[in-house]
Short mmCIF file of C-alpha atoms in Angstrom, two decimals:
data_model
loop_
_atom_site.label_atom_id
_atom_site.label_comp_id
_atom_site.label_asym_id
_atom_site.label_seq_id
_atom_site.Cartn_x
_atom_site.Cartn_y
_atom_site.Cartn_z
CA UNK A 1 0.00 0.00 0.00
CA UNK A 2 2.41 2.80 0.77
CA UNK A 3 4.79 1.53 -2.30
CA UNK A 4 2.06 1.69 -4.69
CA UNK A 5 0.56 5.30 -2.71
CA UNK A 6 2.59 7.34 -4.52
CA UNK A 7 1.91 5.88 -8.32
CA UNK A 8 -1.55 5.67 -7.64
CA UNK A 9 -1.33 9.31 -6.23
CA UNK A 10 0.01 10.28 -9.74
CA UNK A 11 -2.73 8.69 -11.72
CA UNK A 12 -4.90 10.51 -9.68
CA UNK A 13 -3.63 13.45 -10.49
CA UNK A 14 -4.04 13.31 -14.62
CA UNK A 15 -8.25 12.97 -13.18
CA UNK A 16 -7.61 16.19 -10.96
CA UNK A 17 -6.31 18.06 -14.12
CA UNK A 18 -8.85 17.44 -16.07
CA UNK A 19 -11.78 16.48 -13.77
CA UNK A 20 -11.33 19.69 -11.54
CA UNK A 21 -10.66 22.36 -14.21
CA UNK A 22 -13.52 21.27 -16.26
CA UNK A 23 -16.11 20.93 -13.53
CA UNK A 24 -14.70 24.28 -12.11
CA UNK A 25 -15.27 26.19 -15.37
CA UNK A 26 -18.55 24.56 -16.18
CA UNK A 27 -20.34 25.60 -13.34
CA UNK A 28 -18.83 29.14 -13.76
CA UNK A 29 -20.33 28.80 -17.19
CA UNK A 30 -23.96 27.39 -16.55
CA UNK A 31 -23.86 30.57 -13.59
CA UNK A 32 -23.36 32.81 -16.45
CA UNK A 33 -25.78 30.83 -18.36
CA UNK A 34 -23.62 29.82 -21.37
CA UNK A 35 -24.36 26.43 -22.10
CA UNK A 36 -22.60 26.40 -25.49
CA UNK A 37 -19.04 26.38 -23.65
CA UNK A 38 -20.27 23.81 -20.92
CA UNK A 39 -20.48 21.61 -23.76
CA UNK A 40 -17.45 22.44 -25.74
CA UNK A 41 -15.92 22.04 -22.00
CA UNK A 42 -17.62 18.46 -21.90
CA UNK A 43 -15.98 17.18 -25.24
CA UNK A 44 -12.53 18.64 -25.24
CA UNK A 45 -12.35 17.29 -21.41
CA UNK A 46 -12.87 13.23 -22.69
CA UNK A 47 -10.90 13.93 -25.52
CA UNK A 48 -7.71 15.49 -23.41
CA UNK A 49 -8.17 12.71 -20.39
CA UNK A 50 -7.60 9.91 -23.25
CA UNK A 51 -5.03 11.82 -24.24
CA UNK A 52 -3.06 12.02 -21.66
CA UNK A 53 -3.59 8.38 -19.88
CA UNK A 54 -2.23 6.83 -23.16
CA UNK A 55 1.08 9.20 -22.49
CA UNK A 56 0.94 8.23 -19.01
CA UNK A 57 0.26 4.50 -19.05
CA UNK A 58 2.86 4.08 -22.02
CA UNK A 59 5.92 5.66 -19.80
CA UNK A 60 4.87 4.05 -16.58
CA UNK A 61 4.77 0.66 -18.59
CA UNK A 62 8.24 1.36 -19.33
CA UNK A 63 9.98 2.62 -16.45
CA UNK A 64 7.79 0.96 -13.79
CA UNK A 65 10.69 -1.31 -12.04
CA UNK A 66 12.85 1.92 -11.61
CA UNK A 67 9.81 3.78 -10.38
CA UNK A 68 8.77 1.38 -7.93
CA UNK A 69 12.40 1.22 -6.59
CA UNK A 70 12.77 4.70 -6.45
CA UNK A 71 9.63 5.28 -4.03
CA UNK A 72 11.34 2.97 -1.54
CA UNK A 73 10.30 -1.00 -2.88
CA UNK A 74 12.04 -3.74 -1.74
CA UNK A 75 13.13 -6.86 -3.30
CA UNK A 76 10.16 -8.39 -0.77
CA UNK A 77 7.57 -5.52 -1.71
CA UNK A 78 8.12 -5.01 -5.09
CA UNK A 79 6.94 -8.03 -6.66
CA UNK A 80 3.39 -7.43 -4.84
CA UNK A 81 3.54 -4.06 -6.22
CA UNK A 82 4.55 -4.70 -9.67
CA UNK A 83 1.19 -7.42 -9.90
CA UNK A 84 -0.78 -4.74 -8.72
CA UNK A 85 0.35 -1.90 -10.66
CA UNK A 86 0.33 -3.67 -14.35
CA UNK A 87 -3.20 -4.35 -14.21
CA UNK A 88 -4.50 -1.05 -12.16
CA UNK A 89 -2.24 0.82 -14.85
CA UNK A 90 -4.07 -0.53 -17.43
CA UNK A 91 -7.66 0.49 -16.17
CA UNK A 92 -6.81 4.06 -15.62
CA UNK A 93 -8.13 5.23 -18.20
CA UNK A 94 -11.90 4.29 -16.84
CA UNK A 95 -10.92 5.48 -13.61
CA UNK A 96 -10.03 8.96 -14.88
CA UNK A 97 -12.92 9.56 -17.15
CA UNK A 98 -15.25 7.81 -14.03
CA UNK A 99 -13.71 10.43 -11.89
CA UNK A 100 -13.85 13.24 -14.41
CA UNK A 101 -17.34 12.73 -15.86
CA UNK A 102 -18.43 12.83 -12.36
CA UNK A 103 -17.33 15.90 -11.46
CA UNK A 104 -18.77 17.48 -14.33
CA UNK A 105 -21.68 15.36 -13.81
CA UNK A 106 -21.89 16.57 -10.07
CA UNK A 107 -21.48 20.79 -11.25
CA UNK A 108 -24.02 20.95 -13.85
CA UNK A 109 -26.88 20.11 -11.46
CA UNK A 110 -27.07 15.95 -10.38
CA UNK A 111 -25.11 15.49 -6.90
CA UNK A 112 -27.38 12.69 -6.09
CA UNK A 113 -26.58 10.91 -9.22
CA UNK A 114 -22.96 11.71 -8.89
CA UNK A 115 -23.40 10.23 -5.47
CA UNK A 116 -24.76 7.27 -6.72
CA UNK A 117 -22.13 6.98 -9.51
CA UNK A 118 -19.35 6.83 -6.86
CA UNK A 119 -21.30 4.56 -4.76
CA UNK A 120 -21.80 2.04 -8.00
CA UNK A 121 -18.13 1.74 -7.99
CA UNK A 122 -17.08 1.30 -4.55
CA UNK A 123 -19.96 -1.64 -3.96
CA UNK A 124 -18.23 -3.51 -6.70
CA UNK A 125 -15.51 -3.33 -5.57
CA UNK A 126 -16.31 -4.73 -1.92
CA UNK A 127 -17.80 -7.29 -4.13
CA UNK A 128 -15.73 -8.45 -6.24
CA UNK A 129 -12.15 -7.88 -4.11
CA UNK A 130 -12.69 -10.65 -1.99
CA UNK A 131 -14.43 -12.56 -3.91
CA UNK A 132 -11.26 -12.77 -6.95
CA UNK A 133 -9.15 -12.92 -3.63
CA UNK A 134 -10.53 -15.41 -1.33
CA UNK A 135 -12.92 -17.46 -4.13
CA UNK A 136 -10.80 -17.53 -7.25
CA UNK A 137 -7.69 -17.40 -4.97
CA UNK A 138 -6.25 -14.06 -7.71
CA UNK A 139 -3.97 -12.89 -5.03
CA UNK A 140 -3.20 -9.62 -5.69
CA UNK A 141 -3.81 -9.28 -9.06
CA UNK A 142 -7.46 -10.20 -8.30
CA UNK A 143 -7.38 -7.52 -6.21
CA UNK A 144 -6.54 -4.88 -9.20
CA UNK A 145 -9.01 -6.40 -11.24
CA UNK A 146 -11.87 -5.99 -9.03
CA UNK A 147 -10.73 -2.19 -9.07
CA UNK A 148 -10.66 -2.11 -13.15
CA UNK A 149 -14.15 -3.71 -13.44
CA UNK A 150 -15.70 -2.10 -10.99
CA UNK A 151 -14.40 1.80 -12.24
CA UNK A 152 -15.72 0.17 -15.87
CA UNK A 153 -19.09 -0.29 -14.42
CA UNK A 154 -19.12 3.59 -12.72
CA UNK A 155 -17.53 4.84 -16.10
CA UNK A 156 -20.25 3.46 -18.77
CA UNK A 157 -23.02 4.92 -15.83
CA UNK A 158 -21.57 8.64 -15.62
CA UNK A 159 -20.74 8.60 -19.68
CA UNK A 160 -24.43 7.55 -20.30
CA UNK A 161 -26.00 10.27 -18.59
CA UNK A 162 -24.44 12.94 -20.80
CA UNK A 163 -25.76 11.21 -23.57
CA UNK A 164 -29.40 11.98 -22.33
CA UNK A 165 -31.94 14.50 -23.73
CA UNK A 166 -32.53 15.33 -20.40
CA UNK A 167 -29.20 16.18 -19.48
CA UNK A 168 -28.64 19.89 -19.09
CA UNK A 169 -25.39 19.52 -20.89
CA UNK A 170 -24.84 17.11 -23.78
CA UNK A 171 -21.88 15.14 -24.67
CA UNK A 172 -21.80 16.22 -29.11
CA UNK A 173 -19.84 14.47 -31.37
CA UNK A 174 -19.02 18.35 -32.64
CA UNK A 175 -17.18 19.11 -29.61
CA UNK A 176 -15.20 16.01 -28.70
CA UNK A 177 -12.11 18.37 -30.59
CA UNK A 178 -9.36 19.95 -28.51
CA UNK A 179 -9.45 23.53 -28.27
CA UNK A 180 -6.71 25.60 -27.47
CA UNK A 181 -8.83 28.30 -25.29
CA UNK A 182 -11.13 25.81 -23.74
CA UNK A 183 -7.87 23.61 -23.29
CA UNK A 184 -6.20 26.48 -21.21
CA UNK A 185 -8.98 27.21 -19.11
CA UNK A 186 -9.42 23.84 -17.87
CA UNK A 187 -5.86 23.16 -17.17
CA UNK A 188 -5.22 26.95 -15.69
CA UNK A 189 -7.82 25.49 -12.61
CA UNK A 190 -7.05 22.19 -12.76
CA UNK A 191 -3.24 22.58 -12.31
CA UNK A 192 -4.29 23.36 -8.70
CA UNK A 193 -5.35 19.70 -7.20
CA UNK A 194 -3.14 18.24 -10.20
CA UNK A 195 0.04 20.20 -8.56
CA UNK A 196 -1.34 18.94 -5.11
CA UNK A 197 -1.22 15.22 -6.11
CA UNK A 198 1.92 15.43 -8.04
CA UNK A 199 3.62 16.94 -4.77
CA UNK A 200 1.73 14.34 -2.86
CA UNK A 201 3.55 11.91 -5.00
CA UNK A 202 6.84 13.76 -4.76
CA UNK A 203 6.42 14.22 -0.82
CA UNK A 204 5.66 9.96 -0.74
CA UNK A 205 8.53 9.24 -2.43
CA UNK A 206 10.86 11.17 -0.41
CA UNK A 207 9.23 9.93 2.79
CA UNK A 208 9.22 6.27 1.76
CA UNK A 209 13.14 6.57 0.75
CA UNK A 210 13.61 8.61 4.50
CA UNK A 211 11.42 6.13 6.38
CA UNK A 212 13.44 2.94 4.94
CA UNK A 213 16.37 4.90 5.97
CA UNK A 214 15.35 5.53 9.48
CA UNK A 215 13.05 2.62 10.04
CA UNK A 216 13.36 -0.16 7.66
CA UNK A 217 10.55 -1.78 6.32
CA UNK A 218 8.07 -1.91 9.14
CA UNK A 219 8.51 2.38 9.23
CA UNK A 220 7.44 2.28 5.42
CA UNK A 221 4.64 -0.06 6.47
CA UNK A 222 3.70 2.79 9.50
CA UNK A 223 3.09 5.25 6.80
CA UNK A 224 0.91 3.24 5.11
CA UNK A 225 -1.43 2.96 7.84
CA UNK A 226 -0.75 6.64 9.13
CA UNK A 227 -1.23 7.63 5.23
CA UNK A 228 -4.61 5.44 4.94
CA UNK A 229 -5.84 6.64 8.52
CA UNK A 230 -4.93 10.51 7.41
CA UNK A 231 -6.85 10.13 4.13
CA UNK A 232 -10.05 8.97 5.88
CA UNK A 233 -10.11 11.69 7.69
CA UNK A 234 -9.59 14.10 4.73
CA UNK A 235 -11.88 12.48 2.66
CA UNK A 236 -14.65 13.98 4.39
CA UNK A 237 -13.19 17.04 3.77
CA UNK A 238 -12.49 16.57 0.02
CA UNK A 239 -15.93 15.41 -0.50
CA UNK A 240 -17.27 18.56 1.20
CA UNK A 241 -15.15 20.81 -0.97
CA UNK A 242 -16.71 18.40 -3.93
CA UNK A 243 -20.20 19.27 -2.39
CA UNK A 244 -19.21 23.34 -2.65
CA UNK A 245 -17.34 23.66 -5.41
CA UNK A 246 -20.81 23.70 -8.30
CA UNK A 247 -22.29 25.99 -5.51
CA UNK A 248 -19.66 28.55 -5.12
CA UNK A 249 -18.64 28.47 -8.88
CA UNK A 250 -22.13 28.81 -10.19
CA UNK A 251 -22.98 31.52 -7.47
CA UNK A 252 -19.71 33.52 -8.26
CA UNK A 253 -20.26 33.37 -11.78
CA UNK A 254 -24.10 34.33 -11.44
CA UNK A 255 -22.44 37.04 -9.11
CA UNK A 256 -24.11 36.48 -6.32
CA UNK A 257 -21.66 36.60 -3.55
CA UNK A 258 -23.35 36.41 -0.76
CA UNK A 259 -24.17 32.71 -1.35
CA UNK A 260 -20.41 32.48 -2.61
CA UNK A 261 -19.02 33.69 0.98
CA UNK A 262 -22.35 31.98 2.72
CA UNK A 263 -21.59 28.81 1.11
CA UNK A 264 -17.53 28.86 2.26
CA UNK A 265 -17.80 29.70 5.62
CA UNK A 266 -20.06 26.33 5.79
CA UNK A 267 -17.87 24.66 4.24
CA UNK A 268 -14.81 26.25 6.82
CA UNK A 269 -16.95 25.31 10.00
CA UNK A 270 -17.83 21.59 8.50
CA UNK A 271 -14.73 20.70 7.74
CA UNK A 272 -12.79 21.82 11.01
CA UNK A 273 -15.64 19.74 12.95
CA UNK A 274 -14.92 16.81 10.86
CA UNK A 275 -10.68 17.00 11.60
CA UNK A 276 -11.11 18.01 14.84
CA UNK A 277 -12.84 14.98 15.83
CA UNK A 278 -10.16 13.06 13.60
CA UNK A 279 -7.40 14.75 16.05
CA UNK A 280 -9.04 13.63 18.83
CA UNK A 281 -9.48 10.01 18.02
CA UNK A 282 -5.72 10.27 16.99
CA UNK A 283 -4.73 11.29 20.09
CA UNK A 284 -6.68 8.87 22.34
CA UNK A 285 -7.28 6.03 20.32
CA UNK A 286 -3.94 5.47 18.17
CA UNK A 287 -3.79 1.69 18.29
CA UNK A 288 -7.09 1.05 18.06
CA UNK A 289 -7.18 3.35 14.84
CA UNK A 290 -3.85 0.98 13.84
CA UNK A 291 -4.73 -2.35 14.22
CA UNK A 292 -7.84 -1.99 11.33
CA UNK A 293 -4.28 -2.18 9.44
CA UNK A 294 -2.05 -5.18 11.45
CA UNK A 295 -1.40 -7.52 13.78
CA UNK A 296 1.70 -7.07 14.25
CA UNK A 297 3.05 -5.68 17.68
CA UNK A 298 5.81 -3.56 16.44
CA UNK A 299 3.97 -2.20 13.37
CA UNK A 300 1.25 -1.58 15.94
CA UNK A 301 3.89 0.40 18.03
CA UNK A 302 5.42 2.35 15.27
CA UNK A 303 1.74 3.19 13.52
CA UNK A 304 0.19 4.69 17.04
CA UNK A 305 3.32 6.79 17.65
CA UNK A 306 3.41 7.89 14.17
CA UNK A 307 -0.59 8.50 13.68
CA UNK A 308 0.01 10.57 17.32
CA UNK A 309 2.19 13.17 15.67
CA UNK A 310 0.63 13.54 12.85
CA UNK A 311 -2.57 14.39 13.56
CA UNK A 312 -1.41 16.79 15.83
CA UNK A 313 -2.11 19.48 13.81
CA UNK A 314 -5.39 17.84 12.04
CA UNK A 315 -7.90 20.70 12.83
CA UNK A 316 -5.73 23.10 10.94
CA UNK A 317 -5.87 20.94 7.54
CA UNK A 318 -9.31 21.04 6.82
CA UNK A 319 -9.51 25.18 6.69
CA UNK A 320 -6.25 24.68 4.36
CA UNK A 321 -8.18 22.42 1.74
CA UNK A 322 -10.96 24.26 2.28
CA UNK A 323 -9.88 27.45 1.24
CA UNK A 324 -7.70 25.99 -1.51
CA UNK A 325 -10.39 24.75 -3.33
CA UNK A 326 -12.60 27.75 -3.04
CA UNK A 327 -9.82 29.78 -4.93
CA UNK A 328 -9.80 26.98 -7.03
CA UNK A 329 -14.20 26.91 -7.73
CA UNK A 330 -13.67 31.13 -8.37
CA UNK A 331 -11.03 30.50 -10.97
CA UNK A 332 -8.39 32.15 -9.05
CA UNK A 333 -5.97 29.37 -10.39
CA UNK A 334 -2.52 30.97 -9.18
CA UNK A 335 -3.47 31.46 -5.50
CA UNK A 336 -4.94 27.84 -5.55
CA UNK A 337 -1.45 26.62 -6.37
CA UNK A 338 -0.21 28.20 -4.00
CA UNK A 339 -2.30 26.74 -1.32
CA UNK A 340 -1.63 23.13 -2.65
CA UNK A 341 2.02 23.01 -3.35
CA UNK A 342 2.53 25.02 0.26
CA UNK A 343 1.57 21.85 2.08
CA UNK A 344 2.60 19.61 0.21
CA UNK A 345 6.06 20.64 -0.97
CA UNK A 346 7.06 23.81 0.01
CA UNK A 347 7.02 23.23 3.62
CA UNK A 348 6.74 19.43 3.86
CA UNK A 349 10.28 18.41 2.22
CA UNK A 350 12.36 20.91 4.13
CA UNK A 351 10.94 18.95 6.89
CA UNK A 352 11.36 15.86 6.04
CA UNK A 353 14.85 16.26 4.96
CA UNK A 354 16.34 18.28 7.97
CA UNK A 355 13.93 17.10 11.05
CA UNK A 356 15.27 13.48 10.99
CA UNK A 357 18.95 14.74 11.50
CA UNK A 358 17.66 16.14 15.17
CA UNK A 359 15.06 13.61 16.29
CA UNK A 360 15.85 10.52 13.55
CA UNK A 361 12.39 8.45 12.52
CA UNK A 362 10.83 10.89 14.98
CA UNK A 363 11.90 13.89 13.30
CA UNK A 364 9.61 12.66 10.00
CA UNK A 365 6.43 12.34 11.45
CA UNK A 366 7.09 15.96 13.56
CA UNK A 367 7.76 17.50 9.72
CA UNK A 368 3.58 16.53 9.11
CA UNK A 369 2.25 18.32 11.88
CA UNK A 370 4.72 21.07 11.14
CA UNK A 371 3.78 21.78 7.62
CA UNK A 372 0.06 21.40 8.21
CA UNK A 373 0.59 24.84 10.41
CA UNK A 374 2.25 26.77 8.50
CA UNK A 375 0.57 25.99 5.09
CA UNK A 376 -2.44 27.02 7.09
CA UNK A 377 -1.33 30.38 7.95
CA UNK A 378 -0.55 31.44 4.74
CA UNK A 379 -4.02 30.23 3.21
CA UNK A 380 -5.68 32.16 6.48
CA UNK A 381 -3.37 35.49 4.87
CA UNK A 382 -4.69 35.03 1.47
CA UNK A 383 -8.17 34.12 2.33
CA UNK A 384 -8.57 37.03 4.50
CA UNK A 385 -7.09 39.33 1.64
CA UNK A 386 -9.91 37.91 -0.82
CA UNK A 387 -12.39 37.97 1.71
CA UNK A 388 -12.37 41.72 1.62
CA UNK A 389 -12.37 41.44 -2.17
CA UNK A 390 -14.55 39.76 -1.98
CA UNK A 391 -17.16 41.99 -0.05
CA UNK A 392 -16.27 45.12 -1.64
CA UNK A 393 -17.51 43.44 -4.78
CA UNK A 394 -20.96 41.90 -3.10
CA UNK A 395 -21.40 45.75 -2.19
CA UNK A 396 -21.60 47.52 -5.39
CA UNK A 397 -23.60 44.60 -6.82
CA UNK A 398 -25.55 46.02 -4.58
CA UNK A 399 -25.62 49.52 -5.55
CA UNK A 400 -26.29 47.95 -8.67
CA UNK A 401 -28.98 46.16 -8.27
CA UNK A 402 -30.34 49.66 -6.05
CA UNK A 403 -29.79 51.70 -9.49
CA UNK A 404 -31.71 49.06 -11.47
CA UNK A 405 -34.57 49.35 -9.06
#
């Protein structure tokens, strides 16, 4: 799991790019009530995510063994990871356009059927894992199939509702063409959570290589767990920012910012309620939390000091991604970077390469809690800046809207 995090981290991103600028714009769009560029948005986005996975898929197909070794296999982990990886690799091209389509799906009016997209997929999954697993005794590779199939299943779902009459945006043969303006302005927002998961990738790898320096195998193992535990937590989070993000982008493009700043400091209050009671489990109930994962005492040991640290500075997070993804659902691409890569990368590999040297394996999981806090100061600076902004320009709507009366 923590061998493969990283890779899979990086596929992820290629949806984020696409996915997240698209469904950004579109709702921008359909607030401005220009449902001609939805749709051009609609067909460039399946064209570019094809695109791009067969770039992708080719060059990790190639270079997978040094890839692998580089973010810290073993000759015991990587065969397990190589199985996995050749047959997840494949599929990623359903699990991209499942992800993308459903974003888009999700800002041009259906969250309930976006919900029930997402929830196609997952059910599979629990389905068919241990059933290829346990039943047709797959081992691991059963494992990545059941993944595959079951994002096949979600994909042909979201892709058929776009092909509905009663869709408010169409998937047209005319627009499945790349266009170098719509291009731009779906990869100007998108390069936001796609520079987030690429750092997430970067930050793995050098963690993984630390971790095995530090702690061997079973420290590479902790991070797994802390990594899976973290993500839980977060995912909450991300799928409140997914919940947002058509209401915030539609509102700011209708210009109605009231709703716009309504509709974030929900989101801000939600998601700090959510990692604050992550913290606290973290805090008291480490072990427990750990042994979902292993068995094994000394894993156990390492995982509940690791997941202690970490989460230390938890209720922080969820304003960061918060407020990095309301930038991001206003089209305020640069400042969304910003946000993401601060995290990430900025603050999390200075960390992680000169914490150890003080306070060895330690010293890692301190650089987490560390970065957390100061990525969230600086989004708390630039939020407040376009807060004001913000409300300056809600106010002479106003006197707009007075004159027009």
């Amino acid at each position: 799991l923590a061998i493969t995090f990283p890779v899979m981290t990086l596929t992820s991103s290629l949806g984020m790019l696409v996915g997240s600028g698209a469904a950004a714009r579109i709702s921008i769009s359909l607030g401005k009530r220009d449902h001609h560029t939805a749709e051009q948005i609609l067909g460039n986005s399946l064209l570019l995510t094809v695109i791009l996975n067969a770039v992708f898929i080719t060059l990790f197909y190639i270079y997978l063994e040094p890839i692998l070794m580089a973010f810290g296999a073993s000759s015991l982990t990587y065969p397990y990871a190589r199985d996995y990886l050749e047959i997840v690799l494949l599929g990623n091209v359903f699990v991209s356009l499942c992800y993308n389509f459903n974003a888009m799906m999700r800002s041009s009016g259906y969250p309930t059927k976006a919900m029930v997209t997402m929830l196609i997929g997952a059910v599979l999954n629990l389905i068919l894992s241990p059933l290829f697993l346990f039943v047709f005794k797959l081992g691991i590779r059963g494992v990545a199939w059941a993944t595959v199939i079951s994002m096949f299943i979600g994909m042909l779902f979201v892709m058929h509702h776009f092909t509905l009459r009663s869709s408010v945006i169409r998937l047209r043969w005319r627009n499945i063409r790349l266009k170098g303006r719509i291009i731009l302005s779906i990869i100007t927002i998108g390069l936001s959570p796609f520079s987030m998961q690429v750092a997430a990738s970067a930050v793995a790898l050098l963690m993984n290589t630390s971790l095995l320096r530090y702690g061997g195998d079973l420290a590479v193992g902790a991070y797994g767990i802390v990594n899976s535990i973290l993500m839980l937590v977060l995912m909450v989070v991300l799928g409140l920012n997914q919940g947002t993000q058509p209401i915030i982008g539609y509102n700011y493009g209708a210009g109605n910012y009231h709703r716009v700043r309504e509709t974030l400091f929900y989101a801000l209050r939600m998601a700090t309620l959510f990692t604050t009671a992550g913290f606290i489990l973290g805090q008291f109930f480490p072990q427990l939390l750990a042994s979902a994962f292993t068995t094994d005492e000394e894993l156990l040991e390492i995982s509940s000091t690791g997941l202690r640290i970490a989460m230390l500075a938890l209720p922080l997070v969820g304003f960061q991604i918060v407020s990095s993804n309301f930038f991001q659902s206003i089209g305020f691409a640069v400042k969304s970077i910003i946000q993401s890569l601060s995290r990430q990368l900025i603050f999390m590999v200075p960390g992680i390469i000169l914490l150890p040297r003080i306070w060895g394996l330690k010293g890692l999981w301190i650089a987490i809690p560390v970065s957390d806090t100061l990525a969230a100061m600086l989004s708390l600076y630039l939020l407040v800046i376009q807060l004001r902004h913000l409300k300056r320009m809600e106010q002479d709507q106003l006197k707009i809207d007075l004159r027009h009366d």
